[in-house]
Structures are given as C-alpha cells and as structure tokens.
XYZ file of C-alpha atoms in Angstrom:
486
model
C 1.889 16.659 23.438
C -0.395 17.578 20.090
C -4.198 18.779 21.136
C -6.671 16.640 20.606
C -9.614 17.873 18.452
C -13.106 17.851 19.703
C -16.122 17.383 17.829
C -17.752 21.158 16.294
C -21.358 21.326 16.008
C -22.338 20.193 12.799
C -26.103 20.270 11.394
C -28.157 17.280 12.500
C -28.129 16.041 8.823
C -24.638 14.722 9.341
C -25.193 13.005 12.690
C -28.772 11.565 13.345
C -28.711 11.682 17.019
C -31.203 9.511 18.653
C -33.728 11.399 21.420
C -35.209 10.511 24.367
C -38.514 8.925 23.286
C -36.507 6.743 20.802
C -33.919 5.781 23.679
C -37.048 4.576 26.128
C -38.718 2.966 23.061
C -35.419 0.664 21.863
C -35.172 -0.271 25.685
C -38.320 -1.479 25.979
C -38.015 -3.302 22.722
C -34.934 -5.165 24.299
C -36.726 -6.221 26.970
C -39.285 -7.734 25.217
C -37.045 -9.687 23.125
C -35.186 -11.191 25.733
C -38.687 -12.068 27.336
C -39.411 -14.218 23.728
C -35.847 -15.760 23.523
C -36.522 -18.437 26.246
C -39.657 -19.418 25.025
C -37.509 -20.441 21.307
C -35.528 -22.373 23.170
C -37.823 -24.901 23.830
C -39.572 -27.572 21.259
C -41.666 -30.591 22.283
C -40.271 -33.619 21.378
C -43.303 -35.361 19.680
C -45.279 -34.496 16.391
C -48.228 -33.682 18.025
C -47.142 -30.023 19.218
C -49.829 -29.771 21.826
C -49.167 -33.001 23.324
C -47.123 -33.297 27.013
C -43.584 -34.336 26.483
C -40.086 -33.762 27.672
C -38.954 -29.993 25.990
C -35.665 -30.458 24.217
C -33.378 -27.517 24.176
C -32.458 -25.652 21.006
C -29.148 -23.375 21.695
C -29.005 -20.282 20.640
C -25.909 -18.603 19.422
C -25.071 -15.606 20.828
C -25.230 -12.561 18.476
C -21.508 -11.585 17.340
C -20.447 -8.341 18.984
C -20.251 -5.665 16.082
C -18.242 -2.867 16.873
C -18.385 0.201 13.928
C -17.858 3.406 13.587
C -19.626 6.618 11.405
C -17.744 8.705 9.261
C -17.997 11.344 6.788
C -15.777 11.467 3.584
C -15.786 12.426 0.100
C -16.371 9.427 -1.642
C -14.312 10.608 -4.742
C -12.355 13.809 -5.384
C -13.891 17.253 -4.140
C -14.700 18.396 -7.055
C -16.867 15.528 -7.955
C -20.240 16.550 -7.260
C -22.088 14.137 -8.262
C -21.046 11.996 -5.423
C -19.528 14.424 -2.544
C -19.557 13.878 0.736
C -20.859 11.187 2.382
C -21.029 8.909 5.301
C -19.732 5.526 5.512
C -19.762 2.367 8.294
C -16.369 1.504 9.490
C -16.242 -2.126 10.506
C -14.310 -2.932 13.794
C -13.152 -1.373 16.658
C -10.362 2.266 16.588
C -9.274 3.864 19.020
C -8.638 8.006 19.087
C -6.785 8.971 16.188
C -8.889 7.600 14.572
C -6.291 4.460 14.864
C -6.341 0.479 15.209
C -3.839 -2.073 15.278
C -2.988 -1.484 11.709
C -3.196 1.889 10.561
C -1.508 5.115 12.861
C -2.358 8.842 11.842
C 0.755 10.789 12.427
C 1.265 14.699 12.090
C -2.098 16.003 12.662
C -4.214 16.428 16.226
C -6.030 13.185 17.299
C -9.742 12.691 16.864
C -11.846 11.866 19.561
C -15.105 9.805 18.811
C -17.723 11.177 19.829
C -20.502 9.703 22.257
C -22.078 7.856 19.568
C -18.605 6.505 19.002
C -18.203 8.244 15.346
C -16.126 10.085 14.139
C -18.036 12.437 11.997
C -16.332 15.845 11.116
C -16.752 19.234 9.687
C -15.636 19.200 5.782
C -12.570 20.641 4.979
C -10.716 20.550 8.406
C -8.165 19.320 9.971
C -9.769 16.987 12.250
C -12.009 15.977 8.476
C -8.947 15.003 6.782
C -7.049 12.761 9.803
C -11.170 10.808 9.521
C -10.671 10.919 6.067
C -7.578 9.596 5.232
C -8.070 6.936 7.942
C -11.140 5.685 6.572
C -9.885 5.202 2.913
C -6.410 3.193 3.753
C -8.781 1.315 6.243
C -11.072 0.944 3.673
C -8.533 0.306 0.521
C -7.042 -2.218 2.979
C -10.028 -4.306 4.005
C -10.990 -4.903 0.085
C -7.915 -6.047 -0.839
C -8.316 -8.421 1.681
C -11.428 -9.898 1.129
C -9.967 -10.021 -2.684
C -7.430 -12.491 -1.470
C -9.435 -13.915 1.595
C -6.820 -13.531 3.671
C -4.812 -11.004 6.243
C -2.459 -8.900 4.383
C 0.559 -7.731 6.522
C 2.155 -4.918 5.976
C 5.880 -5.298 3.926
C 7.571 -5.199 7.456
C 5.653 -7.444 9.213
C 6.581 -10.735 10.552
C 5.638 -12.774 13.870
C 7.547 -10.246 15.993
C 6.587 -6.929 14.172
C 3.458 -5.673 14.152
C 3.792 -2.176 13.166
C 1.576 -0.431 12.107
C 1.450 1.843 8.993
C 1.780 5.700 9.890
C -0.295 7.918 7.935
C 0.479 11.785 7.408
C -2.468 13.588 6.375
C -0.134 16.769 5.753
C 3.123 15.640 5.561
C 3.815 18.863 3.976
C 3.932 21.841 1.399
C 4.636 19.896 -2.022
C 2.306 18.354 -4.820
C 3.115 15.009 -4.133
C 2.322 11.831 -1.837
C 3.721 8.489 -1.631
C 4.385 4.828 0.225
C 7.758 4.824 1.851
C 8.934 1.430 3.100
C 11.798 2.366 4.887
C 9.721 4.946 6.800
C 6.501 2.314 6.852
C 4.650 5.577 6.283
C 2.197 6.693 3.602
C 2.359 10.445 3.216
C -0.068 13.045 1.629
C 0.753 17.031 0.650
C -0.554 19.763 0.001
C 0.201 22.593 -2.114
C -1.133 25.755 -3.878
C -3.061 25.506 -7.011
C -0.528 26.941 -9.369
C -1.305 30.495 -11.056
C -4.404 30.737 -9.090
C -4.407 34.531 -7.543
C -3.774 35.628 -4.054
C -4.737 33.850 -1.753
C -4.668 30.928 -4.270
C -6.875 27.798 -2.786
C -5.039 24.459 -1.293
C -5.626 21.381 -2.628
C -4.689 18.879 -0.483
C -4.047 15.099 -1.762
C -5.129 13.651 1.312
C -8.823 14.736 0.211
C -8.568 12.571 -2.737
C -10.106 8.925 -2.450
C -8.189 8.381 -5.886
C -4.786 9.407 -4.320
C -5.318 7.848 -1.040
C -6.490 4.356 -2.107
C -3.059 4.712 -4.955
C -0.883 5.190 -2.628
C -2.224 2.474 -0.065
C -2.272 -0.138 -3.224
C 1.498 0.513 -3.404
C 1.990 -0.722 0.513
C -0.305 -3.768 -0.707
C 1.530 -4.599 -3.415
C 4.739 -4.432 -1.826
C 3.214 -6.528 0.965
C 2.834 -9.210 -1.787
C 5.207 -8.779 -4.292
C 8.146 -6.852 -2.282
C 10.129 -7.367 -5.152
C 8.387 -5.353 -7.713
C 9.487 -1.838 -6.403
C 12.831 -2.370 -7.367
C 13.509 0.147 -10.178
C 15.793 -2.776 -11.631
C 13.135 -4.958 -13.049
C 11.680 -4.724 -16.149
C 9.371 -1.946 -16.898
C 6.028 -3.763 -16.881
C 6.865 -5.027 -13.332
C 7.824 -0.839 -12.873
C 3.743 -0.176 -14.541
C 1.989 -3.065 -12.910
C 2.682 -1.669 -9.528
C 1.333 1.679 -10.804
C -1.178 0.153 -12.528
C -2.536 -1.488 -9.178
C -2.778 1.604 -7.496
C -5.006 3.231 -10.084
C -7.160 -0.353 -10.121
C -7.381 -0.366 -6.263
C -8.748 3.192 -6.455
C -11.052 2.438 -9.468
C -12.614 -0.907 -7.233
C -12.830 0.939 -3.790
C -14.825 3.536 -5.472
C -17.177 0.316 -7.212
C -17.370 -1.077 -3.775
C -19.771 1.087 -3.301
C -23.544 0.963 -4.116
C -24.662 4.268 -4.279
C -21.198 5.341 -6.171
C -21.987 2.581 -8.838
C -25.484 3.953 -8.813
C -24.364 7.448 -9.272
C -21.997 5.773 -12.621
C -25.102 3.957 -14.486
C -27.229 7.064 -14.071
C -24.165 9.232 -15.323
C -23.400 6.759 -18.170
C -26.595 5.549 -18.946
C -25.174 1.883 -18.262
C -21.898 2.690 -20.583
C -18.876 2.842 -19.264
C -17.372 4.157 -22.208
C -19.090 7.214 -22.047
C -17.147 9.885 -19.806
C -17.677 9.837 -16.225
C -16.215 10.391 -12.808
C -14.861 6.924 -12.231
C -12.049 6.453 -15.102
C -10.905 9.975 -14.308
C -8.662 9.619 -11.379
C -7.527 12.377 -9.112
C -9.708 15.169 -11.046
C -9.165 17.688 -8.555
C -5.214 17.250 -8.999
C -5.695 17.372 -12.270
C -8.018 20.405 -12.505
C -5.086 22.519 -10.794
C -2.385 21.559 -13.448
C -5.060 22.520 -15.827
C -6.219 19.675 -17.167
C -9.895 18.625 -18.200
C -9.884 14.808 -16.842
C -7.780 14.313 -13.941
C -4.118 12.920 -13.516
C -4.919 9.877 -15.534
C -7.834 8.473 -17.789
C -8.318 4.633 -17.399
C -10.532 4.576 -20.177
C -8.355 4.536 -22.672
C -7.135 2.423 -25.886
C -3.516 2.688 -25.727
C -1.267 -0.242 -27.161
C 2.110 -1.225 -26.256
C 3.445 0.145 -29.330
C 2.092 3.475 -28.861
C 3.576 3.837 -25.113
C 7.093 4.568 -23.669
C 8.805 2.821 -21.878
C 8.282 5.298 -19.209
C 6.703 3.180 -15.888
C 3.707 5.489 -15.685
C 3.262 5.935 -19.346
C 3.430 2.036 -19.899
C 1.094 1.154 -16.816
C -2.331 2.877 -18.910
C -2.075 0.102 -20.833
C -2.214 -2.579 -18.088
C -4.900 -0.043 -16.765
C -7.183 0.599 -19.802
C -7.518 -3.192 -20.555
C -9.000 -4.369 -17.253
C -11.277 -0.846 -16.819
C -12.644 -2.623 -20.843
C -12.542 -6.264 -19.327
C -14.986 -4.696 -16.363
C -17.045 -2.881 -19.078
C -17.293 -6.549 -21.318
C -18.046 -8.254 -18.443
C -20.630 -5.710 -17.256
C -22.275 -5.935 -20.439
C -22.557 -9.584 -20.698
C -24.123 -9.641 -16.941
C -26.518 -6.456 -17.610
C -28.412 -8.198 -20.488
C -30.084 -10.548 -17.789
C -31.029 -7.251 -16.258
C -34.889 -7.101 -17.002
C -34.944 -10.689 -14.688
C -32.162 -10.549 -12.872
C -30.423 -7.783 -10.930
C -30.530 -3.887 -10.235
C -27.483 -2.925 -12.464
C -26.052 -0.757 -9.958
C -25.646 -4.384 -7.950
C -24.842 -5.952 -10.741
C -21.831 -3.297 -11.340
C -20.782 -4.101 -7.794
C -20.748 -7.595 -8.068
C -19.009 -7.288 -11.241
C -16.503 -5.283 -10.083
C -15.802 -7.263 -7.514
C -15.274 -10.581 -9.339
C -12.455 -8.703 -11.690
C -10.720 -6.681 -8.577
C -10.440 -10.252 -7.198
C -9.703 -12.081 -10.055
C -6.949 -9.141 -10.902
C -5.063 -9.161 -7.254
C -5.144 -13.224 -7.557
C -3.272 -13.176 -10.885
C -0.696 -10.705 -9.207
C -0.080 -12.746 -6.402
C 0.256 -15.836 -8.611
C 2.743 -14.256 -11.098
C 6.506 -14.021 -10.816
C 8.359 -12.596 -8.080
C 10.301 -10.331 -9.681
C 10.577 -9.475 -13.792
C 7.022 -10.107 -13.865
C 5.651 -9.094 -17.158
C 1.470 -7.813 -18.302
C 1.227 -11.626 -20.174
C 2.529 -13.542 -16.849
C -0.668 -11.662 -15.442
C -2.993 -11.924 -18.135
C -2.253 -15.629 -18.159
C -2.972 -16.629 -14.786
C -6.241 -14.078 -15.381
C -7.437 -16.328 -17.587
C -6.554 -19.500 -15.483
C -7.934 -18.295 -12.575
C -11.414 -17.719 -14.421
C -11.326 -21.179 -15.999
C -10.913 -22.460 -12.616
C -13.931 -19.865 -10.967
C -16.173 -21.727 -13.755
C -16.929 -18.302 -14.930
C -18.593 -18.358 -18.265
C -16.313 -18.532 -21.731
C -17.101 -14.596 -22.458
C -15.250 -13.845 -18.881
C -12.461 -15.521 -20.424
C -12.969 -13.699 -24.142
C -13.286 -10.250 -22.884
C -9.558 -10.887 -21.020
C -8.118 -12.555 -24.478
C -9.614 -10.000 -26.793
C -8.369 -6.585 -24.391
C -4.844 -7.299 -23.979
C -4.534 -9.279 -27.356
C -5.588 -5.642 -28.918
C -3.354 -4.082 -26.984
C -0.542 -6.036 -28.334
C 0.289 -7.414 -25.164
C -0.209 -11.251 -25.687
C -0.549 -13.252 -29.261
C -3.898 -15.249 -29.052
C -3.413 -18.566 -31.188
C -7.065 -18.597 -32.465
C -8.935 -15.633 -33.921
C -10.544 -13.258 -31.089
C -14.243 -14.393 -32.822
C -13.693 -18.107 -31.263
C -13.911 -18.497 -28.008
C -11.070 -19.231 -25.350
C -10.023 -22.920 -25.914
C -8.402 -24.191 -22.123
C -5.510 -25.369 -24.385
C -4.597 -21.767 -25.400
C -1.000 -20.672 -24.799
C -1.023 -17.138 -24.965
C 3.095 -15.384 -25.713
C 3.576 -12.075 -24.956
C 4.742 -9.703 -27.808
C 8.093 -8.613 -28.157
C 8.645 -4.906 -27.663
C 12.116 -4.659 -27.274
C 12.090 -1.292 -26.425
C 10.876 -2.489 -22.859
C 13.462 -3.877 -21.754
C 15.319 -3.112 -19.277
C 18.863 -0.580 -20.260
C 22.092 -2.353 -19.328
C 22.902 -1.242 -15.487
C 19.990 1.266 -15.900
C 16.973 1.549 -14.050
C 13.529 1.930 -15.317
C 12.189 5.220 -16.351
C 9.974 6.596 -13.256
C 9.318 9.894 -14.263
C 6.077 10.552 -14.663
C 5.231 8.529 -12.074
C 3.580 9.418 -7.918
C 6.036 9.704 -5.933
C 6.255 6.298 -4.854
C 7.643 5.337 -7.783
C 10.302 8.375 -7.576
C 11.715 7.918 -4.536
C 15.406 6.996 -4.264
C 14.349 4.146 -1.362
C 12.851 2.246 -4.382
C 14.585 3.159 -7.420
C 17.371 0.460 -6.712
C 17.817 -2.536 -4.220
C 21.217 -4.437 -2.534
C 22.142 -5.907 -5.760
C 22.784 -2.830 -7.765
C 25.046 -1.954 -4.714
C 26.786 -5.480 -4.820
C 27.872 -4.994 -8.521
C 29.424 -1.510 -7.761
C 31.113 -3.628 -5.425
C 32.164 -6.450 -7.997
C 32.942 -3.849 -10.079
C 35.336 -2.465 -7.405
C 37.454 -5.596 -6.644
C 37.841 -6.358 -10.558
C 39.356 -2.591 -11.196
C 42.742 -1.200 -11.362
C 44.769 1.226 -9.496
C 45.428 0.905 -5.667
C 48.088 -0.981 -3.490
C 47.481 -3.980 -5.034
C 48.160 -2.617 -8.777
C 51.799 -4.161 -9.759
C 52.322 -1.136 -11.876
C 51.158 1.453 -9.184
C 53.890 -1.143 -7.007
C 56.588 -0.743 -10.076
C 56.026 3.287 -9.736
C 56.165 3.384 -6.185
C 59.855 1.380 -6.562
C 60.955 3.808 -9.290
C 59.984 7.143 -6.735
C 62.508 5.635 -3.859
C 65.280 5.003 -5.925
C-alpha cells in the first residue's frame, strides 16, 4: 500500500495557525451570538414597538454548512514571478488524496489534511504537486461549470457510472501530458530540461497551471462535444478543442483577483502589451529555449497565414477571443473613474466572454463544427444577454479580420440582428480524402492514437473489405483452383 505523506513544518507565513487566546476569544464570541439570536426572533405585532402584544415569530434560516479547504499553488508557471505561489480556498468537502467524488490522484503518496483540514505543502515536493494538480482540475472544473450553470459529467458518465477522473501527477519520464478517455485519466510528465548540464533541473508539467487547466479543458470538452476528438473531422473542429484548452487556462488564471491585479499593473491596463497571461506554459517553453512559452495567445494570425496543422490553426480561434476580451475590457474600463476597480472589472469581463465562449461551443454542431458555427452563436448569445452593440462589434470585427467569417456591412457600422455572417472558404482546411487531420504540433491529447480515429474509419476498412477481390469467393481464384486439380 503507497505511504501516505504527512505534513513538514513549513514557516508560519504559509499556515496562519490560530493560538490559544484567539481560540477562547472566537468561543466566547459564539456564545454571545447565540445569546442575541432568540431575541431576533421575536417582533411585536403592533406599530407602536413598546406597546404589549402577542410576539410573532420570524424564522431564521440556518447558516449553510461550508466545508473548504487551504492550499498552496503556483498560480501560473514557476517561473512566473510576478505571481508565484500562493494560497487558494477550495470549496467543498475532499477526502485524503486530496480526492472527492470527482477527481482521484493516482501514482503519487496520498495527502493527509492537516488539523486545520488544509492541505498546505512544501513547494516543490511530492506531496506539493498531488495538492497542486488537484486543486487546478478542481478548480478548471468548477469554472467551467458555473460558465454553463450546470454539472458537467465526465465523457463516461451516465446514471450508473460515476467515475471519477484519475489524475497522475508523474505519470512519467517524457515531455508530455494529456486527457485519455479510454483510460478516464489525465496524465502529467516530467522530464529533463534539454542541454542543461549535469545534474540538469526537472521541469515537471504538473507544476504548470497553463498545462494542467489544458489538459482538463480537453476532458470538458469531450464531456460536451464527445465528438470533436475524432481526428476525422474537419480541422477547425481538430483547433477548437485545442483552442479551448488554451482559453480555459487563460480564464482560470482571470478568475482570479489578485492575478488580474498583478496583469493591469504589468500592462498598465493593455493587454496588448507583453505579459504573463497570453504566454502559456512559459516554463515549458523556457526549456525548449524559447522566449514566450509554448504558445502566445496574443497574436494576429489569419486563416490564410496558418496550416492546416490542428495546433497551428487553433491560434487563430485563440488570438481572436484573447482581442475580443481586450475590446471588451476597454469598452468597460472607460467607466473606470465611476465605476469599478479595473482589476474587478477584468474579472468580470473575463468572465462574461469565458461564458459566453463555452455557451457558443455547446450550442454549435456536434461534429464538423467549424470557427463561424461558433462565432455565430457568439454573437447570438450576446444579442440575447442584452449586452451592449460594441460586445457584439468587437466579436464581428476579430474574426472578420481574421478571415474567418464575411461580415455583410462594413466593420465601422455596428452589428445589425439581421446579419448573416458566412465563413470564408479556405479550401486548404478541409479535411484529405480518408485522411485524418494534421495533429502534430499538438499536446499530447491531440496525438494520441485513442483519438486520432473513431468506429467509422474502422467500418469503411471493413466496407472496403467485403467490396475487394481475391479470396474463396473470387470466381477467378475458383476458375484457378479448378485448373490446379485437373
């Protein structure tokens, strides 16, 4: 049976453990509330508040019970200093592991909480990254489903299956991670940093909020839209599935107050301007040598200038909602000297678009599903949220420049709720005949033979088969077999 890991002593910054004086103090508080709450119960039933008269009781609710937990994690990559480590409030009840009804660690020693029932951990451990990689899937998960106010079950769910999904922390000695459906798993590796000298330092993907919360927006997607893995589709459907990975690690990391905070002081309020939040997975990145992670969603990239490679293709999808938050910011900020804080009003912005992006997905095709079927129901969607015109401009104006739709009116109108926007024709995205889509630049996800092809590619092998030539039942392999016995 694997250990389980205790707690190490870690400096009373990272735990603030209550003493004795505040203990007595909070129980004596307690009891005086409880001594008050009777007395609320009770109002006279006349206008004359001092007057004798029958007390009529007022219930009470009871206060919900509100189970949560402590735990420390890097709110981005490592090597992102301006945010590092922090703690965070897990909502809900888990068990050791850490674990709950939906999400199992797997591969790693179990995590006790501690008396305090957190699960606070010394960086860079073992017993860090099981907390760690729990809390972002648990994290990634509950956003997406206050997106679609709803329960999202997992791809294998149904009334009798309840599995959970198993998470690996280190699943192994490779620079990769992925979703696996077949396994109902979502594993993270760890590797090397390549050319580094002896002993050269690990970087392990499970440290990454970027990676984690990508690879946990695959197992939502395919929760959703189970028939968008299939590497038989058409490329976009191949890129939007990427895409939504990046996005769901782009809005867990805006979910966040003081990570939005940290992004205005950065930018100075511009999104454009370089910063830690379009760069995904920088400390991946950093170890293949490059100077802005494994991806840039910032970017301006058309269709035309973009294979038809799935992760190639899916910075398009990317870069145009990352400029449709930045629009929208900026038409929300200028209220800013009487309205909001603009780190809140980042939040709250990139809320709206997270949710307005995962209920265009869930409204668009089943399978084929194309960047104008979402960008369509986008802009539906925000007609119907009564959202201002410029909501509605901002979505027009990004993916018309990106040569993904064909607006009918010129981009300085506004949005007309008659508007029919086409997609452009890019033949080149289209899907080979009996060829699957091009995967490989993608996570591993993406690469892995479980979802490069689905029953039907199997079935026309199979067609194929019965229509061929040659066996028993060939009249000329008959005619030669009659020719050998005489």
């Amino acid at each position: 049976m694997t250990d389980m890991i205790e707690d190490p002593v870690l400096p009373a910054a990272f735990v603030p453990t209550p003493t004795r004086e505040f203990n007595a103090a909070s129980a004596n508080r307690s009891a005086a509330r409880q001594l008050i709450r009777p007395a609320l119960k009770l109002v006279r039933s006349t206008d004359d508040k001092s007057a004798a008269g029958p007390a009529i009781p007022i219930p009470i609710p009871p206060l919900p019970i509100a189970f949560g937990s402590r735990a420390l994690i890097y709110k981005q990559d490592p090597s992102v200093t301006e945010i590092g480590l922090r703690r965070v409030l897990l909502r809900g009840l888990f068990g050791i592991g850490p674990s709950n009804n939906r999400i199992h660690l797997a591969g790693v020693p179990p995590v006790a909480p501690n008396s305090m029932n957190d699960f606070v951990q010394a960086p860079d451990t073992a017993a860090f990254d099981a907390v760690h990689t729990f809390s972002i899937v648990h994290l990634a998960l509950t956003m997406c489903q206050r997106a679609v106010g709803a329960v999202i079950k997992w791809q294998w769910n149904s009334g009798a299956n309840t599995d959970p999904i198993k998470v690996f922390p280190h699943a192994g000695v490779t620079m990769n991670a992925f979703y696996s459906r077949n396994e109902k798993a979502l594993k993270f590796f760890f590797f090397n940093k390549p050319g580094a000298p002896t002993p050269a330092p690990v970087i392990f993907t499970c440290r990454s909020l970027d990676i984690v919360a990508h690879e946990c927006g695959h197992a939502v997607l395919d929760s959703l839209k189970p028939g968008w893995l299939s590497g038989t589709g058409n490329p976009q459907t191949g890129a939007l599935h990427e895409s939504f990975g990046d996005l769901v690690a782009i809005f867990l990391a805006l979910s966040q107050l003081d990570q939005a905070e940290a992004l205005i002081v950065q930018t100075k309020g511009n999104l454009h301007n370089k910063n830690f939040l379009s760069d995904l997975a920088e400390q991946f990145g950093l170890a293949l040598g490059r100077d802005n992670g494994l991806r840039n969603a910032d970017n301006d990239k058309k269709l035309s200038q973009v294979t038809s490679e799935v992760h190639d293709l899916s910075q398009v999808f990317t870069g145009g909602i990352y400029d449709i938050l930045a629009d929208i910011f900026l038409l929300e900020r200028n209220l800013g000297v009487t309205g909001e804080d603009e780190a809140l009003t980042l939040v709250k912005c990139a809320q709206y678009v997270f949710r307005l992006v995962l209920r265009a997905i869930h409204a668009a095709p089943a399978t084929n599903a194309t960047f104008a079927n979402v960008v369509n129901q986008m802009l539906v969607i925000a007609a119907a949220d009564g959202k201002p015109v410029g909501y509605r401009n901002a979505i027009r104006n990004q993916f018309t420049a990106r040569e993904v739709v064909v607006s009918p009116t010129p981009l300085t109108q506004d949005v007309s709720d008659d508007d029919v926007f086409e997609a452009v024709d890019h033949p080149f995205l289209t899907v080979k005949e009996n060829g699957l889509q091009d995967r490989s630049g993608c996570c591993g996800t993406m690469r892995l033979r479980e979802h490069q092809f689905d029953e039907r590619y199997l079935q026309e092998e199979l067609d194929e088969l019965q229509g061929g030539i040659g066996g028993e039942d060939d009249p000329h392999q008959q005619f030669d077999h009659a020719e050998a016995a005489e």
